[in-house]
């Protein structure tokens, strides 16, 4: 059995700071365009990446996979140090990613705040090889 993302959240202790907001990537991209300049299409891939986890599990808990300090770092790694439009607009990716997380959850929580709330299960400690999973 390969665990799903929602399996990691079984018994998860939902933090008080996890707000129940209904916001979409397009709305966030428009807000970024107003705040930082350029067209919303410049920001849409970044906001879409943060919110793509909504298909991983039910409820707002999906935000916990990327909406923390390490998620900001991962966004910068994935999208590069700056977002640059065809018209020459450049914006630091980290600034946009931090603003995204602050807008959605109200702050930028340390990743450890999320990890500490995961209920440890035996299967989480059992590493396996790609060969055993049929992935080689």
PDB file of C-alpha atoms in Angstrom:
ATOM      1  CA  UNK A   1       0.000   0.000   0.000  1.00  0.00           C
ATOM      2  CA  UNK A   2       1.272   3.443  -0.904  1.00  0.00           C
ATOM      3  CA  UNK A   3       0.008   6.045   1.591  1.00  0.00           C
ATOM      4  CA  UNK A   4      -1.869   9.034   0.254  1.00  0.00           C
ATOM      5  CA  UNK A   5      -1.430  12.613   1.418  1.00  0.00           C
ATOM      6  CA  UNK A   6      -4.610  12.349   3.462  1.00  0.00           C
ATOM      7  CA  UNK A   7      -3.138   9.345   5.331  1.00  0.00           C
ATOM      8  CA  UNK A   8      -0.540  11.704   6.798  1.00  0.00           C
ATOM      9  CA  UNK A   9      -3.321  13.840   8.259  1.00  0.00           C
ATOM     10  CA  UNK A  10      -5.183  11.104  10.147  1.00  0.00           C
ATOM     11  CA  UNK A  11      -5.223  12.173  13.786  1.00  0.00           C
ATOM     12  CA  UNK A  12      -3.718  15.522  12.848  1.00  0.00           C
ATOM     13  CA  UNK A  13      -4.166  18.233  15.464  1.00  0.00           C
ATOM     14  CA  UNK A  14      -5.473  21.212  13.529  1.00  0.00           C
ATOM     15  CA  UNK A  15      -3.677  24.405  14.611  1.00  0.00           C
ATOM     16  CA  UNK A  16      -5.660  27.440  15.726  1.00  0.00           C
ATOM     17  CA  UNK A  17      -3.928  29.578  13.122  1.00  0.00           C
ATOM     18  CA  UNK A  18      -5.292  27.493  10.236  1.00  0.00           C
ATOM     19  CA  UNK A  19      -8.075  29.742   9.050  1.00  0.00           C
ATOM     20  CA  UNK A  20     -10.978  28.534   6.978  1.00  0.00           C
ATOM     21  CA  UNK A  21     -10.689  30.801   3.958  1.00  0.00           C
ATOM     22  CA  UNK A  22     -12.059  30.162   0.524  1.00  0.00           C
ATOM     23  CA  UNK A  23      -9.634  31.826  -1.855  1.00  0.00           C
ATOM     24  CA  UNK A  24      -8.512  30.774  -5.301  1.00  0.00           C
ATOM     25  CA  UNK A  25      -5.301  31.155  -7.271  1.00  0.00           C
ATOM     26  CA  UNK A  26      -6.807  33.613  -9.758  1.00  0.00           C
ATOM     27  CA  UNK A  27      -7.909  35.959  -6.983  1.00  0.00           C
ATOM     28  CA  UNK A  28      -4.479  35.794  -5.368  1.00  0.00           C
ATOM     29  CA  UNK A  29      -2.779  36.397  -8.728  1.00  0.00           C
ATOM     30  CA  UNK A  30      -4.914  39.513  -9.300  1.00  0.00           C
ATOM     31  CA  UNK A  31      -3.979  40.763  -5.836  1.00  0.00           C
ATOM     32  CA  UNK A  32      -0.283  40.153  -6.560  1.00  0.00           C
ATOM     33  CA  UNK A  33      -0.529  42.039  -9.856  1.00  0.00           C
ATOM     34  CA  UNK A  34      -2.051  45.042  -8.058  1.00  0.00           C
ATOM     35  CA  UNK A  35       0.540  44.891  -5.285  1.00  0.00           C
ATOM     36  CA  UNK A  36       3.728  44.117  -7.223  1.00  0.00           C
ATOM     37  CA  UNK A  37       2.932  45.171 -10.798  1.00  0.00           C
ATOM     38  CA  UNK A  38       2.750  43.200 -14.002  1.00  0.00           C
ATOM     39  CA  UNK A  39      -0.037  40.950 -15.187  1.00  0.00           C
ATOM     40  CA  UNK A  40      -1.830  38.353 -13.068  1.00  0.00           C
ATOM     41  CA  UNK A  41      -0.561  35.632 -15.427  1.00  0.00           C
ATOM     42  CA  UNK A  42       2.936  36.220 -14.013  1.00  0.00           C
ATOM     43  CA  UNK A  43       1.788  35.130 -10.552  1.00  0.00           C
ATOM     44  CA  UNK A  44      -0.809  32.476 -11.374  1.00  0.00           C
ATOM     45  CA  UNK A  45       1.593  29.495 -11.613  1.00  0.00           C
ATOM     46  CA  UNK A  46       3.028  30.250  -8.164  1.00  0.00           C
ATOM     47  CA  UNK A  47      -0.362  30.655  -6.497  1.00  0.00           C
ATOM     48  CA  UNK A  48      -1.667  27.597  -8.347  1.00  0.00           C
ATOM     49  CA  UNK A  49       1.266  25.528  -7.080  1.00  0.00           C
ATOM     50  CA  UNK A  50       0.565  26.491  -3.463  1.00  0.00           C
ATOM     51  CA  UNK A  51      -3.121  25.599  -3.800  1.00  0.00           C
ATOM     52  CA  UNK A  52      -2.684  22.441  -5.918  1.00  0.00           C
ATOM     53  CA  UNK A  53      -2.719  20.414  -2.702  1.00  0.00           C
ATOM     54  CA  UNK A  54      -6.505  20.878  -2.504  1.00  0.00           C
ATOM     55  CA  UNK A  55      -6.831  17.756  -4.666  1.00  0.00           C
ATOM     56  CA  UNK A  56      -4.737  15.714  -2.228  1.00  0.00           C
ATOM     57  CA  UNK A  57      -7.265  15.569   0.610  1.00  0.00           C
ATOM     58  CA  UNK A  58     -10.589  16.943   1.801  1.00  0.00           C
ATOM     59  CA  UNK A  59     -10.877  20.086   3.892  1.00  0.00           C
ATOM     60  CA  UNK A  60      -8.573  23.002   4.428  1.00  0.00           C
ATOM     61  CA  UNK A  61      -5.923  20.799   6.008  1.00  0.00           C
ATOM     62  CA  UNK A  62      -4.403  20.478   2.525  1.00  0.00           C
ATOM     63  CA  UNK A  63      -2.888  23.918   3.163  1.00  0.00           C
ATOM     64  CA  UNK A  64      -0.524  22.343   5.671  1.00  0.00           C
ATOM     65  CA  UNK A  65       1.520  20.683   2.936  1.00  0.00           C
ATOM     66  CA  UNK A  66       2.922  23.966   1.539  1.00  0.00           C
ATOM     67  CA  UNK A  67       1.696  26.920   3.599  1.00  0.00           C
ATOM     68  CA  UNK A  68       4.652  27.267   5.982  1.00  0.00           C
ATOM     69  CA  UNK A  69       8.238  28.535   5.921  1.00  0.00           C
ATOM     70  CA  UNK A  70       9.599  25.508   4.071  1.00  0.00           C
ATOM     71  CA  UNK A  71       6.837  25.862   1.472  1.00  0.00           C
ATOM     72  CA  UNK A  72       8.094  29.389   0.777  1.00  0.00           C
ATOM     73  CA  UNK A  73      11.606  27.986   0.306  1.00  0.00           C
ATOM     74  CA  UNK A  74      10.284  25.250  -2.003  1.00  0.00           C
ATOM     75  CA  UNK A  75       8.406  27.831  -4.085  1.00  0.00           C
ATOM     76  CA  UNK A  76      11.614  29.809  -4.553  1.00  0.00           C
ATOM     77  CA  UNK A  77      13.464  26.633  -5.526  1.00  0.00           C
ATOM     78  CA  UNK A  78      10.743  25.630  -7.996  1.00  0.00           C
ATOM     79  CA  UNK A  79      10.107  29.040  -9.592  1.00  0.00           C
ATOM     80  CA  UNK A  80      13.560  30.599  -9.276  1.00  0.00           C
ATOM     81  CA  UNK A  81      14.692  33.642  -7.305  1.00  0.00           C
ATOM     82  CA  UNK A  82      12.591  36.099  -9.333  1.00  0.00           C
ATOM     83  CA  UNK A  83       9.377  36.041 -11.327  1.00  0.00           C
ATOM     84  CA  UNK A  84       9.919  37.874 -14.607  1.00  0.00           C
ATOM     85  CA  UNK A  85       7.317  38.859 -17.163  1.00  0.00           C
ATOM     86  CA  UNK A  86       7.810  39.363 -20.892  1.00  0.00           C
ATOM     87  CA  UNK A  87       7.472  43.123 -20.328  1.00  0.00           C
ATOM     88  CA  UNK A  88      10.429  43.111 -17.920  1.00  0.00           C
ATOM     89  CA  UNK A  89       8.603  43.181 -14.587  1.00  0.00           C
ATOM     90  CA  UNK A  90      10.676  41.314 -12.001  1.00  0.00           C
ATOM     91  CA  UNK A  91       9.546  40.464  -8.494  1.00  0.00           C
ATOM     92  CA  UNK A  92      11.398  38.333  -5.925  1.00  0.00           C
ATOM     93  CA  UNK A  93       9.662  34.963  -5.735  1.00  0.00           C
ATOM     94  CA  UNK A  94      10.182  34.768  -1.980  1.00  0.00           C
ATOM     95  CA  UNK A  95       8.281  38.029  -1.427  1.00  0.00           C
ATOM     96  CA  UNK A  96       5.293  36.836  -3.462  1.00  0.00           C
ATOM     97  CA  UNK A  97       5.357  33.398  -1.799  1.00  0.00           C
ATOM     98  CA  UNK A  98       5.526  34.912   1.686  1.00  0.00           C
ATOM     99  CA  UNK A  99       2.631  37.221   0.858  1.00  0.00           C
ATOM    100  CA  UNK A 100       0.643  34.232  -0.420  1.00  0.00           C
ATOM    101  CA  UNK A 101       1.113  32.264   2.809  1.00  0.00           C
ATOM    102  CA  UNK A 102       0.366  35.312   4.978  1.00  0.00           C
ATOM    103  CA  UNK A 103      -2.815  36.022   3.021  1.00  0.00           C
ATOM    104  CA  UNK A 104      -4.080  32.452   3.184  1.00  0.00           C
ATOM    105  CA  UNK A 105      -3.165  31.397   6.739  1.00  0.00           C
ATOM    106  CA  UNK A 106      -2.502  34.746   8.423  1.00  0.00           C
ATOM    107  CA  UNK A 107       1.213  34.230   9.135  1.00  0.00           C
ATOM    108  CA  UNK A 108       4.198  32.205   7.976  1.00  0.00           C
ATOM    109  CA  UNK A 109       4.342  29.327  10.437  1.00  0.00           C
ATOM    110  CA  UNK A 110       7.581  27.389  10.843  1.00  0.00           C
ATOM    111  CA  UNK A 111       7.380  23.972   9.184  1.00  0.00           C
ATOM    112  CA  UNK A 112       8.037  22.366  12.563  1.00  0.00           C
ATOM    113  CA  UNK A 113       4.661  23.695  13.765  1.00  0.00           C
ATOM    114  CA  UNK A 114       3.041  21.499  11.128  1.00  0.00           C
ATOM    115  CA  UNK A 115       5.297  18.473  11.587  1.00  0.00           C
ATOM    116  CA  UNK A 116       4.772  18.352  15.349  1.00  0.00           C
ATOM    117  CA  UNK A 117       1.031  17.962  14.829  1.00  0.00           C
ATOM    118  CA  UNK A 118       1.270  14.848  12.671  1.00  0.00           C
ATOM    119  CA  UNK A 119       0.288  11.749  14.625  1.00  0.00           C
ATOM    120  CA  UNK A 120       3.178   9.321  14.205  1.00  0.00           C
ATOM    121  CA  UNK A 121       2.299   5.917  12.775  1.00  0.00           C
ATOM    122  CA  UNK A 122       4.532   2.896  12.326  1.00  0.00           C
ATOM    123  CA  UNK A 123       4.206   2.953   8.534  1.00  0.00           C
ATOM    124  CA  UNK A 124       5.731   6.448   8.468  1.00  0.00           C
ATOM    125  CA  UNK A 125       9.038   4.997   9.682  1.00  0.00           C
ATOM    126  CA  UNK A 126       9.214   2.202   7.134  1.00  0.00           C
ATOM    127  CA  UNK A 127      11.254   3.443   4.224  1.00  0.00           C
ATOM    128  CA  UNK A 128      11.082   1.413   1.072  1.00  0.00           C
ATOM    129  CA  UNK A 129      12.970   1.311  -2.168  1.00  0.00           C
ATOM    130  CA  UNK A 130      11.654   2.400  -5.567  1.00  0.00           C
ATOM    131  CA  UNK A 131      12.145  -1.211  -6.723  1.00  0.00           C
ATOM    132  CA  UNK A 132       9.767  -2.560  -4.063  1.00  0.00           C
ATOM    133  CA  UNK A 133       7.163  -0.058  -5.222  1.00  0.00           C
ATOM    134  CA  UNK A 134       7.644  -1.068  -8.860  1.00  0.00           C
ATOM    135  CA  UNK A 135       9.080   2.319  -9.784  1.00  0.00           C
ATOM    136  CA  UNK A 136      12.493   1.312 -11.136  1.00  0.00           C
TER     137      UNK A 136
END
